[in-house]
Amino acid sequence: LSVKAYLGSQTSMSPMESQSEKAEAFRKMHKGEVLLLPNAWDVPSARIFEDSGFKAIATSSAGMMVSLGYPDGQRIPADEFLSVVRKVATVLHVPLSVDTVSGFGEEPDSVAKFIGKVIQAGAVGINIEDFDHESRTMRPLEKQLGRLKALVKLRDESDVRFVINARTDSFRFAPGDESDRFDEAVRRGRVYRDAGADCIYPMGLVGARHIESYVKSLESAVNVMVRKGLPPVGELKRLGVARLSFGPSASYAAFGLLKRASREVLESGTYTTLTEGAINFEELNSLAEERKGPP
Amino acid sequence: LSVKAYLGSQTSMSPMESQSEKAEAFRKMHKGEVLLLPNAWDVPSARIFEDSGFKAIATSSAGMMVSLGYPDGQRIPADEFLSVVRKVATVLHVPLSVDTVSGFGEEPDSVAKFIGKVIQAGAVGINIEDFDHESRTMRPLEKQLGRLKALVKLRDESDVRFVINARTDSFRFAPGDESDRFDEAVRRGRVYRDAGADCIYPMGLVGARHIESYVKSLESAVNVMVRKGLPPVGELKRLGVARLSFGPSASYAAFGLLKRASREVLESGTYTTLTEGAINFEELNSLAEERKGPP
């Protein structure tokens, strides 16, 4: 794997130095306070989050794919995916982490090649999954390990030391009962950590007791996702969580609002949901305007 | 202007017969009840509106441009614009009307050529403006009339008798005081109507008294837009309004929600705005899945 071949000599956004600084800054955010990471799906959602004061932004694969007209997964053409990553990275001042689903490839080499393009498009962090969306089955641990090792090598040979967030779907798709699945999530998390992943993301970790137990077993940065029942940020900090991401929850909420607004117009003939608490034309338009300087 | 050259022999969506039926159905919706027309900006927002029960869907130019990373206006490449129109038209069962800003051209021939492509992409209605976004000035009436006549000719020679919604920005950009501007909006509306426009869309018509007066002066289908202070649908019907569109209000509301959710997470460390009244993964994903039949 040649890093040069994957990363090229420059990115489409800021100079490489600035991107590697962003990567370092993003890496440091995994220590200390809980890193609050809102997942956007397009340019304006990313900008709204940055303007609101988040110190880094992620993408939601489900949100992004669906907004482009594809179901979640890897049915979207890779070039279309990369084109949106580039657009979002270009308008942001803060670090951007990209959910790459399974890396748009199966073999280590093809995954590393794709992730190289994601970094080239301006990202300084990536998520990579260990289950297959189409078949909804877990990849064998050895297989996923090979894929992760290729990404770790790419990262370590690169000027942009991007953050690798290794997701495991053991809680949902590993065999056995709840306890077996928890054990498998721990086992995989440790293997991914030892292989060099920077953060472990066990999908479906929600309850305080489970979170505490998982974080203690890992002794690594752990990512949890917003869901009903997730303890508030202060409690997550106490439990040792390094990173909280929104996942697709912001798009769930936005489309929930569109449903309520629709019902109100169709049933009551009024527009309160559309007009209360809304932004205005200038603010919407500013989300796509080039900015003069840092926020 | 050759219709064949503009429309080709088939569209990328349903067979031409079906599209012309949609156009007829959409045309009929401008008589009787107030046509409720929610403006979407991407595939899932369009699908949420259709699933909610609206009988036709429009696009919001501001919402669509900004979601693609461009400010409102015509700075977006025409092909990228058309590509999203095609995506949205393809997934909808109900008629789609597209806000084309100023038709991505200045001269009648180039505007007609572009609108032909919009119809070919699956739309059965269009909006066209009489002011120039970049300079924020009104086009001379004669100029806009020539542009509209080219679209009327295109429509009348086409199998798809698309609905022409002629917007005037006289209330905002015409010279003189409020009364002069109202008169200019009436004058232009009548000229556009007499040229064959199917519906007149005076931007900024909000108060009941103004609406009543405008509708009476026009004796034509009139489109109003959701804004704070707009009378409810029942009242609009009494005032003789034919069509109510959301304009960009749904995107204003959705981004307003993202701001509130951001503030809540950053200030309180909780997730109520993200998790209450939200849709779920299956529903989000279904918005991009091919459907089995009519809704």
Tab-separated table of N, CA, C and O in Angstrom, chain B residues 4 17 19 22 37 44 88 106 115 120 133 138 140 148 151 155 160 162 177 180 185 195 221 232 241 243-244 279 285:
chain	number	residue	atom	x	y	z
B	4	LYS	N	-39.887	18.471	-30.024
B	4	LYS	CA	-39.191	17.173	-30.067
B	4	LYS	C	-37.755	17.324	-29.564
B	4	LYS	O	-37.266	16.522	-28.779
B	17	GLU	N	-47.116	8.877	-21.477
B	17	GLU	CA	-48.559	8.926	-21.262
B	17	GLU	C	-48.861	9.185	-19.790
B	17	GLU	O	-49.654	10.045	-19.448
B	19	GLN	N	-46.916	10.564	-17.614
B	19	GLN	CA	-46.503	11.914	-17.221
B	19	GLN	C	-47.515	12.961	-17.692
B	19	GLN	O	-47.800	13.922	-16.980
B	22	LYS	N	-50.348	12.886	-15.372
B	22	LYS	CA	-50.002	13.606	-14.141
B	22	LYS	C	-50.147	15.112	-14.337
B	22	LYS	O	-50.605	15.831	-13.459
B	37	LEU	N	-49.395	22.605	-1.495
B	37	LEU	CA	-48.203	22.181	-2.212
B	37	LEU	C	-46.955	22.340	-1.330
B	37	LEU	O	-46.398	23.433	-1.218
B	44	PRO	N	-35.789	12.353	0.348
B	44	PRO	CA	-36.582	11.983	1.534
B	44	PRO	C	-37.606	13.041	1.944
B	44	PRO	O	-38.695	12.680	2.411
B	88	VAL	N	-35.883	13.052	-7.645
B	88	VAL	CA	-37.124	13.278	-6.892
B	88	VAL	C	-38.325	12.822	-7.712
B	88	VAL	O	-39.212	12.119	-7.212
B	106	GLU	N	-31.413	33.484	-19.960
B	106	GLU	CA	-31.990	34.828	-20.026
B	106	GLU	C	-32.923	34.933	-21.232
B	106	GLU	O	-34.038	35.412	-21.118
B	115	ILE	N	-36.281	24.459	-19.587
B	115	ILE	CA	-37.545	23.947	-19.039
B	115	ILE	C	-37.914	22.623	-19.708
B	115	ILE	O	-38.434	21.711	-19.058
B	120	GLN	N	-38.510	16.824	-19.107
B	120	GLN	CA	-37.940	15.523	-19.474
B	120	GLN	C	-37.463	14.776	-18.233
B	120	GLN	O	-37.494	13.554	-18.175
B	133	HIS	N	-31.742	37.269	-9.805
B	133	HIS	CA	-31.205	37.004	-8.465
B	133	HIS	C	-29.920	37.762	-8.170
B	133	HIS	O	-29.722	38.259	-7.066
B	138	MET	N	-35.842	43.870	-11.251
B	138	MET	CA	-36.905	43.298	-12.068
B	138	MET	C	-36.463	43.273	-13.529
B	138	MET	O	-35.891	44.242	-14.024
B	140	PRO	N	-37.426	43.850	-17.346
B	140	PRO	CA	-38.487	44.622	-18.009
B	140	PRO	C	-39.645	43.690	-18.372
B	140	PRO	O	-39.427	42.522	-18.726
B	148	LEU	N	-41.955	34.062	-21.089
B	148	LEU	CA	-43.160	33.284	-20.776
B	148	LEU	C	-43.809	32.728	-22.038
B	148	LEU	O	-44.276	31.584	-22.061
B	151	LEU	N	-42.326	29.604	-23.130
B	151	LEU	CA	-42.728	28.451	-22.313
B	151	LEU	C	-44.150	28.006	-22.627
B	151	LEU	O	-44.447	26.802	-22.648
B	155	ARG	N	-45.199	24.371	-23.861
B	155	ARG	CA	-46.263	23.603	-23.195
B	155	ARG	C	-47.339	23.179	-24.188
B	155	ARG	O	-47.739	22.016	-24.220
B	160	VAL	N	-46.857	16.722	-22.678
B	160	VAL	CA	-46.985	16.977	-21.246
B	160	VAL	C	-47.385	18.439	-21.065
B	160	VAL	O	-46.555	19.338	-21.181
B	162	PHE	N	-47.550	20.835	-19.075
B	162	PHE	CA	-47.090	21.224	-17.735
B	162	PHE	C	-47.700	22.552	-17.292
B	162	PHE	O	-48.069	23.391	-18.119
B	177	ASP	N	-43.858	53.294	-4.078
B	177	ASP	CA	-44.273	52.939	-2.721
B	177	ASP	C	-45.082	51.645	-2.743
B	177	ASP	O	-45.239	51.010	-3.793
B	180	ASP	N	-47.791	51.520	-5.379
B	180	ASP	CA	-47.245	51.363	-6.739
B	180	ASP	C	-46.840	49.912	-6.996
B	180	ASP	O	-47.067	49.364	-8.079
B	185	ALA	N	-47.614	44.591	-9.429
B	185	ALA	CA	-47.829	43.140	-9.300
B	185	ALA	C	-49.111	42.728	-10.010
B	185	ALA	O	-49.179	41.664	-10.649
B	195	ALA	N	-50.843	35.987	-21.313
B	195	ALA	CA	-49.878	35.302	-22.179
B	195	ALA	C	-50.029	33.783	-22.094
B	195	ALA	O	-49.452	33.059	-22.904
B	221	ALA	N	-55.916	31.811	-11.329
B	221	ALA	CA	-55.377	31.051	-10.205
B	221	ALA	C	-54.209	31.838	-9.605
B	221	ALA	O	-53.336	32.306	-10.331
B	232	PRO	N	-55.160	31.044	7.688
B	232	PRO	CA	-55.225	29.573	7.549
B	232	PRO	C	-55.925	29.154	6.253
B	232	PRO	O	-56.564	29.980	5.589
B	241	VAL	N	-57.995	31.934	-3.083
B	241	VAL	CA	-56.645	31.466	-3.425
B	241	VAL	C	-56.717	30.067	-4.019
B	241	VAL	O	-57.436	29.204	-3.514
B	243	ARG	N	-53.826	28.142	-4.732
B	243	ARG	CA	-52.680	27.276	-4.446
B	243	ARG	C	-51.830	27.881	-3.335
B	243	ARG	O	-51.533	29.072	-3.364
B	244	LEU	N	-51.514	27.026	-2.362
B	244	LEU	CA	-50.671	27.433	-1.236
B	244	LEU	C	-49.392	26.614	-1.287
B	244	LEU	O	-49.443	25.382	-1.215
B	279	ILE	N	-38.673	10.138	13.602
B	279	ILE	CA	-38.945	8.872	12.912
B	279	ILE	C	-37.817	7.906	13.278
B	279	ILE	O	-36.892	8.260	14.009
B	285	ASN	N	-35.011	4.935	6.133
B	285	ASN	CA	-34.479	4.149	5.027
B	285	ASN	C	-35.539	3.909	3.953
B	285	ASN	O	-35.232	3.921	2.764
